[in-house]
Amino acid sequence: MAAAAAVSSAKRSLRAELKQRLRAISAEERLRQSRLLAQEVMAHSQYQKSKRISIFLSMPDEIETEEIIKDIFRRGKTCFIPRYRFQSNHMDMVRLASPEEISALPKTSWNIHQPREDEVREEALSTGIRGAPWWPVAASSSTAALPFVFLAEGSKSTSKILLFSLI
């Protein structure tokens, strides 16, 4: 129990520190770094091989993910986004039909677009590869101020990735 509290406290502290660093970055610099990150992710071999990709919808002070989301659809990949269930503290990654759908999605109390909780959608983990391991593929290098982790799951025939922020 004490270990869990220590981890929770460390996570809160790290998030606060990273948010403070991000606030110090201008919008122009954040966009420049986001573009570099998008190029890095889209050029990655695991991204190119993946057929199913889970990605977060960015907030104004986070890595801009719109370019990556558009590329997912341009390449004919399947895209999944988070849907947080407030009553249960549970998050699913659910299928997004198109990049244009994002603006039509309702917003949460945190001002984040996401599908309604009662809306039936394909869930990434219930329809994806079961039992295949996740492994870290890359962490941001050209975008040191905008931390992220890029994970991959899969086999030789099919794979999927998850891009998420450390914040």
PDB file of C-alpha atoms in Angstrom:
ATOM      1  CA  MET A   1       0.000   0.000   0.000  1.00  0.00           C
ATOM      2  CA  ALA A   2       2.819   2.401   0.860  1.00  0.00           C
ATOM      3  CA  ALA A   3       4.554   1.557  -2.433  1.00  0.00           C
ATOM      4  CA  ALA A   4       1.410   2.404  -4.409  1.00  0.00           C
ATOM      5  CA  ALA A   5       1.098   5.727  -2.592  1.00  0.00           C
ATOM      6  CA  ALA A   6       4.751   6.496  -3.301  1.00  0.00           C
ATOM      7  CA  VAL A   7       4.302   5.715  -7.011  1.00  0.00           C
ATOM      8  CA  SER A   8       1.157   7.838  -7.159  1.00  0.00           C
ATOM      9  CA  SER A   9       2.937  10.725  -5.475  1.00  0.00           C
ATOM     10  CA  ALA A  10       5.929  10.417  -7.821  1.00  0.00           C
ATOM     11  CA  LYS A  11       3.607  10.417 -10.856  1.00  0.00           C
ATOM     12  CA  ARG A  12       1.818  13.559  -9.635  1.00  0.00           C
ATOM     13  CA  SER A  13       5.149  15.259  -9.063  1.00  0.00           C
ATOM     14  CA  LEU A  14       6.469  14.277 -12.502  1.00  0.00           C
ATOM     15  CA  ARG A  15       3.265  15.418 -14.213  1.00  0.00           C
ATOM     16  CA  ALA A  16       3.436  18.779 -12.432  1.00  0.00           C
ATOM     17  CA  GLU A  17       7.071  19.254 -13.442  1.00  0.00           C
ATOM     18  CA  LEU A  18       6.399  18.320 -17.072  1.00  0.00           C
ATOM     19  CA  LYS A  19       3.339  20.573 -17.264  1.00  0.00           C
ATOM     20  CA  GLN A  20       5.432  23.456 -15.935  1.00  0.00           C
ATOM     21  CA  ARG A  21       8.082  22.795 -18.605  1.00  0.00           C
ATOM     22  CA  LEU A  22       5.431  22.625 -21.321  1.00  0.00           C
ATOM     23  CA  ARG A  23       3.886  25.927 -20.243  1.00  0.00           C
ATOM     24  CA  ALA A  24       7.278  27.549 -20.815  1.00  0.00           C
ATOM     25  CA  ILE A  25       7.262  26.473 -24.483  1.00  0.00           C
ATOM     26  CA  SER A  26       5.652  28.862 -26.953  1.00  0.00           C
ATOM     27  CA  ALA A  27       2.786  27.643 -29.121  1.00  0.00           C
ATOM     28  CA  GLU A  28       5.003  28.011 -32.194  1.00  0.00           C
ATOM     29  CA  GLU A  29       7.759  25.898 -30.652  1.00  0.00           C
ATOM     30  CA  ARG A  30       5.264  23.258 -29.506  1.00  0.00           C
ATOM     31  CA  LEU A  31       3.889  23.053 -33.069  1.00  0.00           C
ATOM     32  CA  ARG A  32       7.405  22.857 -34.544  1.00  0.00           C
ATOM     33  CA  GLN A  33       8.331  20.038 -32.175  1.00  0.00           C
ATOM     34  CA  SER A  34       5.013  18.284 -32.792  1.00  0.00           C
ATOM     35  CA  ARG A  35       5.704  18.299 -36.538  1.00  0.00           C
ATOM     36  CA  LEU A  36       9.165  16.834 -35.957  1.00  0.00           C
ATOM     37  CA  LEU A  37       7.664  14.174 -33.725  1.00  0.00           C
ATOM     38  CA  ALA A  38       4.977  13.333 -36.303  1.00  0.00           C
ATOM     39  CA  GLN A  39       7.639  12.906 -38.988  1.00  0.00           C
ATOM     40  CA  GLU A  40       9.683  10.691 -36.657  1.00  0.00           C
ATOM     41  CA  VAL A  41       6.686   8.511 -35.770  1.00  0.00           C
ATOM     42  CA  MET A  42       5.387   8.220 -39.344  1.00  0.00           C
ATOM     43  CA  ALA A  43       8.854   7.263 -40.629  1.00  0.00           C
ATOM     44  CA  HIS A  44       9.274   4.541 -38.005  1.00  0.00           C
ATOM     45  CA  SER A  45       9.210   1.018 -39.459  1.00  0.00           C
ATOM     46  CA  GLN A  46       6.858  -0.284 -36.747  1.00  0.00           C
ATOM     47  CA  TYR A  47       4.369   2.508 -37.493  1.00  0.00           C
ATOM     48  CA  GLN A  48       4.544   1.753 -41.199  1.00  0.00           C
ATOM     49  CA  LYS A  49       3.982  -1.996 -40.620  1.00  0.00           C
ATOM     50  CA  SER A  50       1.138  -1.490 -38.131  1.00  0.00           C
ATOM     51  CA  LYS A  51      -2.433  -1.915 -39.244  1.00  0.00           C
ATOM     52  CA  ARG A  52      -4.091  -0.757 -35.992  1.00  0.00           C
ATOM     53  CA  ILE A  53      -2.942   2.337 -34.115  1.00  0.00           C
ATOM     54  CA  SER A  54      -4.130   3.732 -30.786  1.00  0.00           C
ATOM     55  CA  ILE A  55      -3.411   7.409 -30.261  1.00  0.00           C
ATOM     56  CA  PHE A  56      -4.553  10.143 -27.903  1.00  0.00           C
ATOM     57  CA  LEU A  57      -6.399  13.280 -28.996  1.00  0.00           C
ATOM     58  CA  SER A  58      -4.160  16.157 -28.034  1.00  0.00           C
ATOM     59  CA  MET A  59      -5.007  19.016 -25.717  1.00  0.00           C
ATOM     60  CA  PRO A  60      -3.660  22.520 -26.478  1.00  0.00           C
ATOM     61  CA  ASP A  61      -0.606  22.062 -24.216  1.00  0.00           C
ATOM     62  CA  GLU A  62       0.276  18.563 -25.476  1.00  0.00           C
ATOM     63  CA  ILE A  63       1.916  17.006 -28.495  1.00  0.00           C
ATOM     64  CA  GLU A  64      -0.259  17.778 -31.530  1.00  0.00           C
ATOM     65  CA  THR A  65      -1.489  14.433 -32.874  1.00  0.00           C
ATOM     66  CA  GLU A  66      -3.775  15.633 -35.683  1.00  0.00           C
ATOM     67  CA  GLU A  67      -1.170  15.099 -38.440  1.00  0.00           C
ATOM     68  CA  ILE A  68      -0.530  11.523 -37.282  1.00  0.00           C
ATOM     69  CA  ILE A  69      -4.271  10.778 -37.108  1.00  0.00           C
ATOM     70  CA  LYS A  70      -4.792  12.040 -40.659  1.00  0.00           C
ATOM     71  CA  ASP A  71      -1.850   9.912 -41.820  1.00  0.00           C
ATOM     72  CA  ILE A  72      -3.315   6.815 -40.154  1.00  0.00           C
ATOM     73  CA  PHE A  73      -6.425   7.183 -42.319  1.00  0.00           C
ATOM     74  CA  ARG A  74      -4.479   8.142 -45.480  1.00  0.00           C
ATOM     75  CA  ARG A  75      -2.578   4.852 -45.151  1.00  0.00           C
ATOM     76  CA  GLY A  76      -5.772   2.826 -44.601  1.00  0.00           C
ATOM     77  CA  LYS A  77      -4.922   1.859 -41.028  1.00  0.00           C
ATOM     78  CA  THR A  78      -7.469   1.453 -38.228  1.00  0.00           C
ATOM     79  CA  CYS A  79      -7.372   4.228 -35.608  1.00  0.00           C
ATOM     80  CA  PHE A  80      -8.378   3.951 -31.950  1.00  0.00           C
ATOM     81  CA  ILE A  81      -8.779   6.806 -29.456  1.00  0.00           C
ATOM     82  CA  PRO A  82      -9.338   6.865 -25.683  1.00  0.00           C
ATOM     83  CA  ARG A  83     -12.790   6.791 -24.117  1.00  0.00           C
ATOM     84  CA  TYR A  84     -12.716   7.332 -20.389  1.00  0.00           C
ATOM     85  CA  ARG A  85     -15.573   5.897 -18.334  1.00  0.00           C
ATOM     86  CA  PHE A  86     -16.011   8.296 -15.444  1.00  0.00           C
ATOM     87  CA  GLN A  87     -18.127   6.063 -13.209  1.00  0.00           C
ATOM     88  CA  SER A  88     -15.615   3.213 -13.241  1.00  0.00           C
ATOM     89  CA  ASN A  89     -12.296   5.030 -13.763  1.00  0.00           C
ATOM     90  CA  HIS A  90     -11.762   2.786 -16.799  1.00  0.00           C
ATOM     91  CA  MET A  91     -10.407   3.733 -20.214  1.00  0.00           C
ATOM     92  CA  ASP A  92     -10.972   1.877 -23.478  1.00  0.00           C
ATOM     93  CA  MET A  93      -9.359   2.543 -26.829  1.00  0.00           C
ATOM     94  CA  VAL A  94     -12.271   2.713 -29.282  1.00  0.00           C
ATOM     95  CA  ARG A  95     -12.356   2.929 -33.050  1.00  0.00           C
ATOM     96  CA  LEU A  96     -12.474   6.320 -34.744  1.00  0.00           C
ATOM     97  CA  ALA A  97     -14.319   6.363 -38.097  1.00  0.00           C
ATOM     98  CA  SER A  98     -12.458   9.330 -39.615  1.00  0.00           C
ATOM     99  CA  PRO A  99     -10.391  12.366 -38.617  1.00  0.00           C
ATOM    100  CA  GLU A 100     -13.403  14.558 -39.372  1.00  0.00           C
ATOM    101  CA  GLU A 101     -15.460  12.714 -36.753  1.00  0.00           C
ATOM    102  CA  ILE A 102     -13.342  14.166 -33.929  1.00  0.00           C
ATOM    103  CA  SER A 103     -14.929  17.619 -33.973  1.00  0.00           C
ATOM    104  CA  ALA A 104     -18.428  16.079 -33.794  1.00  0.00           C
ATOM    105  CA  LEU A 105     -17.629  13.999 -30.698  1.00  0.00           C
ATOM    106  CA  PRO A 106     -18.999  15.295 -27.387  1.00  0.00           C
ATOM    107  CA  LYS A 107     -16.544  16.855 -24.941  1.00  0.00           C
ATOM    108  CA  THR A 108     -15.878  15.641 -21.425  1.00  0.00           C
ATOM    109  CA  SER A 109     -15.709  17.898 -18.368  1.00  0.00           C
ATOM    110  CA  TRP A 110     -11.961  18.066 -19.121  1.00  0.00           C
ATOM    111  CA  ASN A 111     -12.798  19.507 -22.570  1.00  0.00           C
ATOM    112  CA  ILE A 112     -11.609  16.356 -24.365  1.00  0.00           C
ATOM    113  CA  HIS A 113     -13.479  14.984 -27.380  1.00  0.00           C
ATOM    114  CA  GLN A 114     -14.477  11.353 -26.957  1.00  0.00           C
ATOM    115  CA  PRO A 115     -17.305   9.021 -27.980  1.00  0.00           C
ATOM    116  CA  ARG A 116     -20.269   8.791 -25.612  1.00  0.00           C
ATOM    117  CA  GLU A 117     -19.990   6.075 -22.977  1.00  0.00           C
ATOM    118  CA  ASP A 118     -23.183   4.374 -24.194  1.00  0.00           C
ATOM    119  CA  GLU A 119     -22.072   4.347 -27.845  1.00  0.00           C
ATOM    120  CA  VAL A 120     -21.080   0.885 -29.064  1.00  0.00           C
ATOM    121  CA  ARG A 121     -17.705   0.912 -30.820  1.00  0.00           C
ATOM    122  CA  GLU A 122     -15.003  -1.575 -31.621  1.00  0.00           C
ATOM    123  CA  GLU A 123     -12.482  -1.736 -28.772  1.00  0.00           C
ATOM    124  CA  ALA A 124      -8.814  -2.142 -29.667  1.00  0.00           C
ATOM    125  CA  LEU A 125      -7.950  -4.646 -26.956  1.00  0.00           C
ATOM    126  CA  SER A 126     -10.990  -6.855 -27.440  1.00  0.00           C
ATOM    127  CA  THR A 127     -10.539  -7.177 -31.215  1.00  0.00           C
ATOM    128  CA  GLY A 128      -6.762  -7.023 -31.526  1.00  0.00           C
ATOM    129  CA  ILE A 129      -4.017  -9.540 -31.033  1.00  0.00           C
ATOM    130  CA  ARG A 130      -4.421 -11.373 -27.749  1.00  0.00           C
ATOM    131  CA  GLY A 131      -1.367 -12.422 -25.827  1.00  0.00           C
ATOM    132  CA  ALA A 132       1.152 -10.646 -28.062  1.00  0.00           C
ATOM    133  CA  PRO A 133       3.668  -8.649 -26.041  1.00  0.00           C
ATOM    134  CA  TRP A 134       3.945  -4.846 -25.980  1.00  0.00           C
ATOM    135  CA  TRP A 135       7.442  -3.453 -26.211  1.00  0.00           C
ATOM    136  CA  PRO A 136       8.904   0.068 -26.283  1.00  0.00           C
ATOM    137  CA  VAL A 137       9.879   0.999 -29.818  1.00  0.00           C
ATOM    138  CA  ALA A 138      11.025   4.575 -29.415  1.00  0.00           C
ATOM    139  CA  ALA A 139      10.950   7.600 -27.206  1.00  0.00           C
ATOM    140  CA  SER A 140      11.125  11.119 -28.502  1.00  0.00           C
ATOM    141  CA  SER A 141      14.612  12.172 -29.471  1.00  0.00           C
ATOM    142  CA  SER A 142      14.202  15.237 -31.657  1.00  0.00           C
ATOM    143  CA  THR A 143      11.461  16.589 -29.400  1.00  0.00           C
ATOM    144  CA  ALA A 144      12.977  16.521 -25.937  1.00  0.00           C
ATOM    145  CA  ALA A 145      10.485  19.037 -24.556  1.00  0.00           C
ATOM    146  CA  LEU A 146       7.497  16.944 -25.634  1.00  0.00           C
ATOM    147  CA  PRO A 147       7.951  13.494 -24.095  1.00  0.00           C
ATOM    148  CA  PHE A 148       6.156  10.477 -25.470  1.00  0.00           C
ATOM    149  CA  VAL A 149       6.492   6.730 -25.628  1.00  0.00           C
ATOM    150  CA  PHE A 150       5.794   4.691 -28.734  1.00  0.00           C
ATOM    151  CA  LEU A 151       4.828   1.063 -28.041  1.00  0.00           C
ATOM    152  CA  ALA A 152       4.221  -1.765 -30.455  1.00  0.00           C
ATOM    153  CA  GLU A 153       2.392  -5.049 -30.238  1.00  0.00           C
ATOM    154  CA  GLY A 154       2.216  -7.756 -32.779  1.00  0.00           C
ATOM    155  CA  SER A 155       3.561 -10.539 -34.858  1.00  0.00           C
ATOM    156  CA  LYS A 156       5.072 -10.764 -38.336  1.00  0.00           C
ATOM    157  CA  SER A 157       1.663 -10.711 -40.001  1.00  0.00           C
ATOM    158  CA  THR A 158      -0.086  -7.964 -38.072  1.00  0.00           C
ATOM    159  CA  SER A 159       0.779  -5.374 -35.510  1.00  0.00           C
ATOM    160  CA  LYS A 160      -0.556  -2.304 -33.805  1.00  0.00           C
ATOM    161  CA  ILE A 161       1.003   0.586 -31.965  1.00  0.00           C
ATOM    162  CA  LEU A 162       0.087   2.912 -29.153  1.00  0.00           C
ATOM    163  CA  LEU A 163       1.400   6.450 -28.988  1.00  0.00           C
ATOM    164  CA  PHE A 164       0.947   8.238 -25.718  1.00  0.00           C
ATOM    165  CA  SER A 165       2.284  11.146 -23.795  1.00  0.00           C
ATOM    166  CA  LEU A 166       4.094  10.791 -20.505  1.00  0.00           C
ATOM    167  CA  ILE A 167       1.963  13.580 -19.090  1.00  0.00           C
TER     168      ILE A 167
END
